[in-house]
Short mmCIF file of C-alpha atoms and ligand atoms in Angstrom, two decimals:
data_model
loop_
_atom_site.label_atom_id
_atom_site.label_comp_id
_atom_site.label_asym_id
_atom_site.label_seq_id
_atom_site.Cartn_x
_atom_site.Cartn_y
_atom_site.Cartn_z
CA UNK Z 1 37.94 -12.97 -6.14
CA UNK Z 2 39.29 -15.75 -3.86
CA UNK Z 3 37.20 -16.76 -0.87
CA UNK Z 4 38.72 -19.12 1.71
CA UNK Z 5 37.15 -22.57 1.23
CA UNK Z 6 35.56 -21.74 -2.10
CA UNK Z 7 36.10 -24.53 -4.65
CA UNK Z 8 37.28 -24.04 -8.22
CA UNK Z 9 34.34 -22.82 -10.26
CA UNK Z 10 32.79 -20.73 -7.50
CA UNK Z 11 31.16 -17.58 -8.91
CA UNK Z 12 31.35 -14.10 -7.37
CA UNK Z 13 29.19 -11.06 -7.96
CA UNK Z 14 28.79 -7.77 -6.17
CA UNK Z 15 26.02 -5.22 -5.74
CA UNK Z 16 26.02 -1.74 -4.20
CA UNK Z 17 24.13 -0.26 -1.28
CA UNK Z 18 21.77 2.65 -1.95
CA UNK Z 19 20.50 5.84 -0.45
CA UNK Z 20 17.26 7.65 -1.30
CA UNK Z 21 17.77 11.29 -2.24
CA UNK Z 22 14.01 11.74 -2.15
CA UNK Z 23 11.69 9.30 -0.37
CA UNK Z 24 8.06 10.37 -0.54
CA UNK Z 25 5.72 7.83 1.04
CA UNK Z 26 2.13 7.82 -0.21
CA UNK Z 27 -0.89 5.90 1.04
CA UNK Z 28 -0.88 2.30 2.23
CA UNK Z 29 -2.11 0.05 -0.59
CA UNK Z 30 -4.33 -2.99 -0.27
CA UNK Z 31 -1.36 -5.31 -0.84
CA UNK Z 32 0.36 -3.97 2.32
CA UNK Z 33 2.93 -1.84 0.49
CA UNK Z 34 3.02 1.95 0.32
CA UNK Z 35 2.92 3.84 -2.93
CA UNK Z 36 6.27 5.62 -3.29
CA UNK Z 37 7.89 8.39 -5.24
CA UNK Z 38 11.60 8.02 -4.63
CA UNK Z 39 14.99 8.69 -6.12
CA UNK Z 40 17.39 5.81 -5.58
CA UNK Z 41 21.09 6.37 -5.94
CA UNK Z 42 23.56 3.49 -5.68
CA UNK Z 43 26.68 4.26 -3.62
CA UNK Z 44 30.21 2.88 -3.80
CA UNK Z 45 29.73 0.47 -0.90
CA UNK Z 46 29.67 -3.15 -1.99
CA UNK Z 47 28.22 -6.47 -0.94
CA UNK Z 48 30.21 -9.30 -2.56
CA UNK Z 49 28.62 -12.72 -2.91
CA UNK Z 50 30.35 -15.99 -3.81
CA UNK Z 51 28.28 -19.08 -4.61
CA UNK Z 52 29.18 -22.72 -5.13
CA UNK Z 53 27.35 -26.06 -5.17
CA UNK Z 54 26.61 -27.64 -1.77
CA UNK Z 55 24.59 -30.57 -0.40
CA UNK Z 56 22.11 -28.22 1.27
CA UNK Z 57 21.56 -24.46 1.22
CA UNK Z 58 24.00 -22.76 3.59
CA UNK Z 59 25.30 -19.23 4.18
CA UNK Z 60 28.54 -17.85 5.59
CA UNK Z 61 29.33 -14.22 6.37
CA UNK Z 62 32.49 -12.16 6.48
CA UNK Z 63 33.06 -8.41 6.60
CA UNK Z 64 31.19 -5.94 8.78
CA UNK Z 65 28.33 -8.08 10.15
CA UNK Z 66 28.19 -9.08 13.80
CA UNK Z 67 27.44 -12.78 14.54
CA UNK Z 68 23.70 -13.41 14.73
CA UNK Z 69 22.71 -10.28 12.80
CA UNK Z 70 22.07 -12.08 9.54
CA UNK Z 71 20.28 -15.45 9.23
CA UNK Z 72 22.52 -18.27 7.98
CA UNK Z 73 19.69 -20.56 6.87
CA UNK Z 74 17.19 -20.76 4.02
CA UNK Z 75 15.42 -17.62 5.29
CA UNK Z 76 18.40 -15.51 4.15
CA UNK Z 77 17.30 -13.37 1.20
CA UNK Z 78 20.36 -14.53 -0.80
CA UNK Z 79 19.25 -18.17 -0.49
CA UNK Z 80 15.71 -17.12 -1.39
CA UNK Z 81 17.15 -15.47 -4.51
CA UNK Z 82 18.90 -18.73 -5.48
CA UNK Z 83 15.69 -20.73 -4.84
CA UNK Z 84 13.67 -18.28 -6.93
CA UNK Z 85 15.94 -18.99 -9.91
CA UNK Z 86 15.69 -22.72 -9.15
CA UNK Z 87 11.89 -22.49 -9.19
CA UNK Z 88 11.98 -20.64 -12.49
CA UNK Z 89 14.25 -23.16 -14.28
CA UNK Z 90 13.28 -26.33 -12.39
CA UNK Z 91 16.47 -26.97 -10.39
CA UNK Z 92 16.70 -27.74 -6.70
CA UNK Z 93 20.45 -28.27 -6.19
CA UNK Z 94 21.81 -26.90 -2.93
CA UNK Z 95 24.11 -23.89 -2.87
CA UNK Z 96 26.51 -22.29 -0.47
CA UNK Z 97 26.33 -18.48 -0.43
CA UNK Z 98 29.26 -16.61 1.07
CA UNK Z 99 28.49 -12.95 1.80
CA UNK Z 100 31.21 -10.35 2.28
CA UNK Z 101 29.25 -7.61 3.99
CA UNK Z 102 30.11 -3.93 3.78
CA UNK Z 103 26.64 -2.32 3.78
CA UNK Z 104 25.29 -1.76 7.34
CA UNK Z 105 22.79 -4.46 8.40
CA UNK Z 106 19.25 -3.19 9.08
CA UNK Z 107 20.37 0.33 8.24
CA UNK Z 108 18.12 1.47 5.40
CA UNK Z 109 20.74 1.04 2.69
CA UNK Z 110 19.31 -2.19 1.23
CA UNK Z 111 22.25 -4.45 2.11
CA UNK Z 112 20.02 -7.56 2.08
CA UNK Z 113 18.52 -6.51 -1.23
CA UNK Z 114 22.06 -6.05 -2.62
CA UNK Z 115 22.86 -9.62 -1.49
CA UNK Z 116 19.78 -10.82 -3.38
CA UNK Z 117 20.67 -8.87 -6.54
CA UNK Z 118 24.26 -10.16 -6.58
CA UNK Z 119 23.10 -13.72 -5.87
CA UNK Z 120 20.67 -13.62 -8.81
CA UNK Z 121 23.57 -12.83 -11.16
CA UNK Z 122 25.94 -15.35 -9.57
CA UNK Z 123 23.43 -18.24 -9.57
CA UNK Z 124 22.33 -17.44 -13.13
CA UNK Z 125 25.99 -17.90 -14.08
CA UNK Z 126 26.71 -20.92 -11.81
CA UNK Z 127 23.77 -22.89 -13.19
CA UNK Z 128 24.12 -21.58 -16.74
CA UNK Z 129 20.45 -20.63 -16.43
CA UNK Z 130 20.69 -18.04 -19.20
CA UNK Z 131 17.96 -15.83 -17.72
CA UNK Z 132 17.73 -12.41 -19.34
CA UNK Z 133 18.06 -9.13 -17.50
CA UNK Z 134 14.25 -8.73 -17.76
CA UNK Z 135 13.63 -12.18 -16.29
CA UNK Z 136 16.07 -11.49 -13.45
CA UNK Z 137 14.40 -8.15 -12.84
CA UNK Z 138 11.01 -9.82 -12.52
CA UNK Z 139 12.39 -12.32 -10.01
CA UNK Z 140 14.11 -9.41 -8.22
CA UNK Z 141 10.78 -7.62 -7.72
CA UNK Z 142 9.32 -10.78 -6.14
CA UNK Z 143 12.18 -10.77 -3.58
CA UNK Z 144 11.90 -7.15 -2.43
CA UNK Z 145 11.00 -3.64 -3.54
CA UNK Z 146 14.65 -2.45 -3.77
CA UNK Z 147 16.13 -5.49 -5.51
CA UNK Z 148 15.30 -4.46 -9.13
CA UNK Z 149 17.07 -1.13 -8.59
CA UNK Z 150 20.20 -2.81 -7.24
CA UNK Z 151 20.43 -4.92 -10.40
CA UNK Z 152 20.42 -1.68 -12.44
CA UNK Z 153 22.37 0.65 -10.14
CA UNK Z 154 23.12 4.26 -11.06
CA UNK Z 155 20.34 6.72 -10.24
CA UNK Z 156 16.64 6.13 -10.83
CA UNK Z 157 13.32 7.68 -10.01
CA UNK Z 158 11.11 4.88 -8.74
CA UNK Z 159 7.34 4.58 -8.61
CA UNK Z 160 4.86 1.95 -7.45
CA UNK Z 161 6.31 0.22 -4.39
CA UNK Z 162 9.79 1.09 -5.67
CA UNK Z 163 10.05 -1.49 -8.44
CA UNK Z 164 9.05 0.72 -11.40
CA UNK Z 165 12.28 2.43 -12.43
CA UNK Z 166 13.11 5.38 -14.60
CA UNK Z 167 16.91 5.78 -14.89
CA UNK Z 168 18.21 9.36 -14.70
CA UNK Z 169 21.68 10.83 -15.13
CA UNK Z 170 23.76 12.07 -12.26
CA UNK Z 171 27.33 13.29 -12.10
CA UNK Z 172 29.24 12.11 -9.00
CA UNK Z 173 28.24 13.21 -5.51
CA UNK Z 174 30.19 12.71 -2.29
CA UNK Z 175 28.76 11.58 1.02
CA UNK Z 176 29.65 10.55 4.53
CA UNK Z 177 27.71 7.51 5.64
CA UNK Z 178 27.14 7.30 9.40
CA UNK Z 179 25.84 3.92 10.55
CA UNK Z 180 24.09 3.30 13.84
CA UNK Z 181 24.63 0.50 16.34
CA UNK Z 182 20.83 0.09 16.30
CA UNK Z 183 18.90 -1.69 13.57
CA UNK Z 184 15.54 -0.73 12.24
CA UNK Z 185 12.93 -3.01 10.77
CA UNK Z 186 11.53 -1.48 7.57
CA UNK Z 187 7.94 -2.75 8.10
CA UNK Z 188 8.01 -1.37 11.63
CA UNK Z 189 9.11 2.03 10.28
CA UNK Z 190 6.26 2.09 7.77
CA UNK Z 191 3.74 0.95 10.41
CA UNK Z 192 4.73 3.73 12.78
CA UNK Z 193 4.66 6.29 9.96
CA UNK Z 194 1.04 5.29 9.21
CA UNK Z 195 0.13 5.89 12.85
CA UNK Z 196 1.98 9.23 12.96
CA UNK Z 197 0.24 10.44 9.79
CA UNK Z 198 -3.28 9.18 10.48
CA UNK Z 199 -5.83 11.75 9.30
CA UNK Z 200 -3.31 13.70 7.19
CA UNK Z 201 -3.27 14.01 3.42
CA UNK Z 202 -0.50 11.67 2.29
CA UNK Z 203 -1.03 11.91 -1.46
CA UNK Z 204 2.13 11.89 -3.55
CA UNK Z 205 3.27 14.56 -5.99
CA UNK Z 206 2.99 13.44 -9.64
CA UNK Z 207 6.73 13.46 -10.14
CA UNK Z 208 10.04 14.91 -8.98
CA UNK Z 209 10.84 18.49 -10.04
CA UNK Z 210 12.88 19.38 -13.13
CA UNK Z 211 15.17 21.51 -10.92
CA UNK Z 212 16.02 18.37 -8.91
CA UNK Z 213 16.87 16.40 -12.06
CA UNK Z 214 18.93 19.33 -13.28
CA UNK Z 215 20.95 19.43 -10.05
CA UNK Z 216 21.64 15.69 -10.41
CA UNK Z 217 22.57 16.06 -14.06
CA UNK Z 218 25.17 18.68 -13.18
CA UNK Z 219 26.28 16.90 -10.00
CA UNK Z 220 25.61 20.17 -8.16
CA UNK Z 221 25.30 19.36 -4.45
CA UNK Z 222 24.33 22.91 -3.46
CA UNK Z 223 21.42 22.99 -5.93
CA UNK Z 224 20.43 19.49 -4.81
CA UNK Z 225 20.20 20.34 -1.12
CA UNK Z 226 16.70 21.95 -0.99
CA UNK Z 227 15.24 18.92 -2.81
CA UNK Z 228 16.46 16.23 -0.42
CA UNK Z 229 13.57 14.86 1.59
CA UNK Z 230 12.77 11.63 3.39
CA UNK Z 231 9.21 11.13 4.68
CA UNK Z 232 10.39 8.24 6.88
CA UNK Z 233 12.45 10.59 9.08
CA UNK Z 234 9.90 11.11 11.93
CA UNK Z 235 9.33 7.35 12.20
CA UNK Z 236 13.08 6.62 12.17
CA UNK Z 237 13.64 9.20 14.95
CA UNK Z 238 10.78 7.79 17.04
CA UNK Z 239 12.19 4.26 16.75
CA UNK Z 240 15.89 5.19 17.09
CA UNK Z 241 16.13 8.58 18.88
CA UNK Z 242 19.88 8.73 18.14
CA UNK Z 243 18.92 9.52 14.51
CA UNK Z 244 17.94 13.07 15.53
CA UNK Z 245 21.36 13.75 17.06
CA UNK Z 246 23.11 12.16 14.07
CA UNK Z 247 21.28 14.55 11.73
CA UNK Z 248 22.19 17.50 13.97
CA UNK Z 249 25.79 16.29 14.03
CA UNK Z 250 25.87 16.33 10.22
CA UNK Z 251 24.89 20.00 10.08
CA UNK Z 252 27.16 20.83 13.03
CA UNK Z 253 30.26 19.37 11.29
CA UNK Z 254 29.44 21.37 8.14
CA UNK Z 255 27.53 19.05 5.78
CA UNK Z 256 25.37 20.70 3.10
CA UNK Z 257 22.56 18.41 4.22
CA UNK Z 258 22.05 15.45 6.52
CA UNK Z 259 19.39 12.87 5.81
CA UNK Z 260 18.15 9.47 6.88
CA UNK Z 261 18.95 6.72 4.40
CA UNK Z 262 15.79 4.82 3.40
CA UNK Z 263 13.98 3.73 6.55
CA UNK Z 264 17.15 4.40 8.63
CA UNK Z 265 18.80 4.52 11.08
CA UNK Z 266 21.90 5.04 8.89
CA UNK Z 267 22.35 8.71 7.95
CA UNK Z 268 24.04 10.30 4.94
CA UNK Z 269 25.79 13.68 5.02
CA UNK Z 270 26.10 15.48 1.69
CA UNK Z 271 29.49 17.09 0.99
CA UNK Z 272 30.64 19.73 -1.49
CA UNK Z 273 33.27 17.41 -2.96
CA UNK Z 274 35.54 14.50 -2.00
CA UNK Z 275 37.93 16.58 0.14
CA UNK Z 276 35.01 18.10 2.01
CA UNK Z 277 33.60 14.60 2.58
CA UNK Z 278 36.91 13.47 4.14
CA UNK Z 279 36.95 16.57 6.37
CA UNK Z 280 33.35 15.88 7.47
CA UNK Z 281 34.21 12.23 8.18
CA UNK Z 282 37.19 13.25 10.34
CA UNK Z 283 35.05 15.66 12.37
CA UNK Z 284 32.32 13.01 12.71
CA UNK Z 285 34.84 10.43 14.00
CA UNK Z 286 36.24 12.99 16.46
CA UNK Z 287 32.76 13.02 17.96
CA UNK Z 288 32.88 9.28 18.45
CA UNK Z 289 30.82 8.08 15.49
CA UNK Z 290 31.76 5.75 12.66
CA UNK Z 291 31.92 7.50 9.30
CA UNK Z 292 32.58 6.21 5.78
CA UNK Z 293 33.26 8.42 2.77
CA UNK Z 294 31.50 7.17 -0.36
CA UNK Z 295 30.77 8.54 -3.78
CA UNK Z 296 27.71 7.94 -5.90
CA UNK Z 297 26.27 6.87 -8.25
CA UNK Z 298 27.71 3.33 -8.45
CA UNK Z 299 27.03 0.73 -11.10
CA UNK Z 300 24.52 -2.06 -10.51
CA UNK Z 301 25.13 -5.73 -9.71
CA UNK Z 302 27.84 -7.39 -11.79
CA UNK Z 303 29.94 -10.53 -11.87
CA UNK Z 304 33.52 -10.27 -10.57
CA UNK Z 305 36.35 -12.57 -11.58
O1 C5P U 401 9.82 -4.99 -0.40
P1 C5P U 401 10.53 -5.16 0.89
O2 C5P U 401 10.70 -6.60 1.27
O3 C5P U 401 11.80 -4.40 0.99
O4 C5P U 401 9.56 -4.53 1.96
C1 C5P U 401 9.65 -4.83 3.32
C2 C5P U 401 8.43 -4.25 4.01
O5 C5P U 401 8.48 -2.83 3.99
C3 C5P U 401 7.10 -4.58 3.35
O6 C5P U 401 6.62 -5.82 3.81
C4 C5P U 401 6.23 -3.43 3.79
O7 C5P U 401 5.79 -3.61 5.12
C5 C5P U 401 7.20 -2.28 3.80
N1 C5P U 401 7.16 -1.54 2.52
C6 C5P U 401 6.06 -0.72 2.26
N2 C5P U 401 6.00 -0.05 1.07
C7 C5P U 401 6.99 -0.14 0.17
C8 C5P U 401 8.12 -0.96 0.42
C9 C5P U 401 8.16 -1.64 1.61
O8 C5P U 401 5.14 -0.61 3.08
N3 C5P U 401 6.89 0.54 -0.96
#
C-alpha cells in the first residue's frame, strides 16, 4: 500500500463496511442507547487507513468522500481511535491518518466505524503497543456500537447496543448497494423512531430464528428473504423520502428484497447470485442511480502491506 506523501514506515490497515440483515430496535435505555437484536454482515467494500507519526493529529481523505463531509481534525473518529490507544498505553505522540474512503459517508454502513477499527490495528502496530484483540475490542466499544463488529467482520448476531457479538456462519451473498446523495444522522434516526413508536410495544424477540440462521448457513438468498427486516425503515423514509422510492426501485428491477442499510439512507438489494447482482446494478444505473455490486460476508479489519 503506497500513499502519496506517506513516509517509510507508515502502516496501512483496512476494514469493511456492513449491512444489517436484521435490525430490531428495542426500548431506549437509560444510557441513551437502544437495546438491539441485529445481524451484522460485513461486505466487500473497504475503508483503507494509513497512519504515520506527525507533529499534531491531522487527517487527509481520498476516495469517494466529498470535501467537507468528514472532519479533518481531532474530532474524526479515526483520530479518536488513535488517542484511545494513546490513553491506554500512556503515549501522546501526534499521528497523521490518511483515509481512503469507499463506504458511503453518513449512509448507515458504518464507514466511520470502519475507519476507527482499521486505525486501532494500524496504531497498535505503529506504536508497537502490543494490545490484544480483546483489549482492542474493549477500546472499540468505547468508540462506537459498530466498531467491535468491524474488527471481527464476517457475520454476527449482536445484542446489547450492538457490541455483544455472537459470530455465525454464512456462505456468500450478493448485493447491490445504492447510496444516496443525502446523509442521515444515526442519533436523529433513533430519535425520530422513538417518536413514531411512542405508546407501542417495542420489546425485542429473544433471538433470531433458526430458519434465518439456516438460510445464512446455506447462503440461500431466497430462504433469507422473509427474514430480512429493519425497524429503522420508517424513520429513514421520514428523514430522507427518497429511501421509499429506492426500495421500490429495488423490487421493480427484480431484487429478491430491498432493505435500508442500518439507519440509512443507503439501501441494499439482495440478488440471487453475482450475475443477477450485475444485472440489477445495470438496471438501477439505467434509472439514474449509483449502484455497486458487493458480496458478503467480508473479513474484519486487518493490516495491509
Ligand atoms: O454507538 P454509536 O456512536 O454508533 O451511536 C451513535 C448514536 O446512535 C448514539 O449516540 C445513539 O443516539 C444512537 N444509538 C442508539 N442505540 C444503539 C446504537 C446507537 O440509540 N444501539
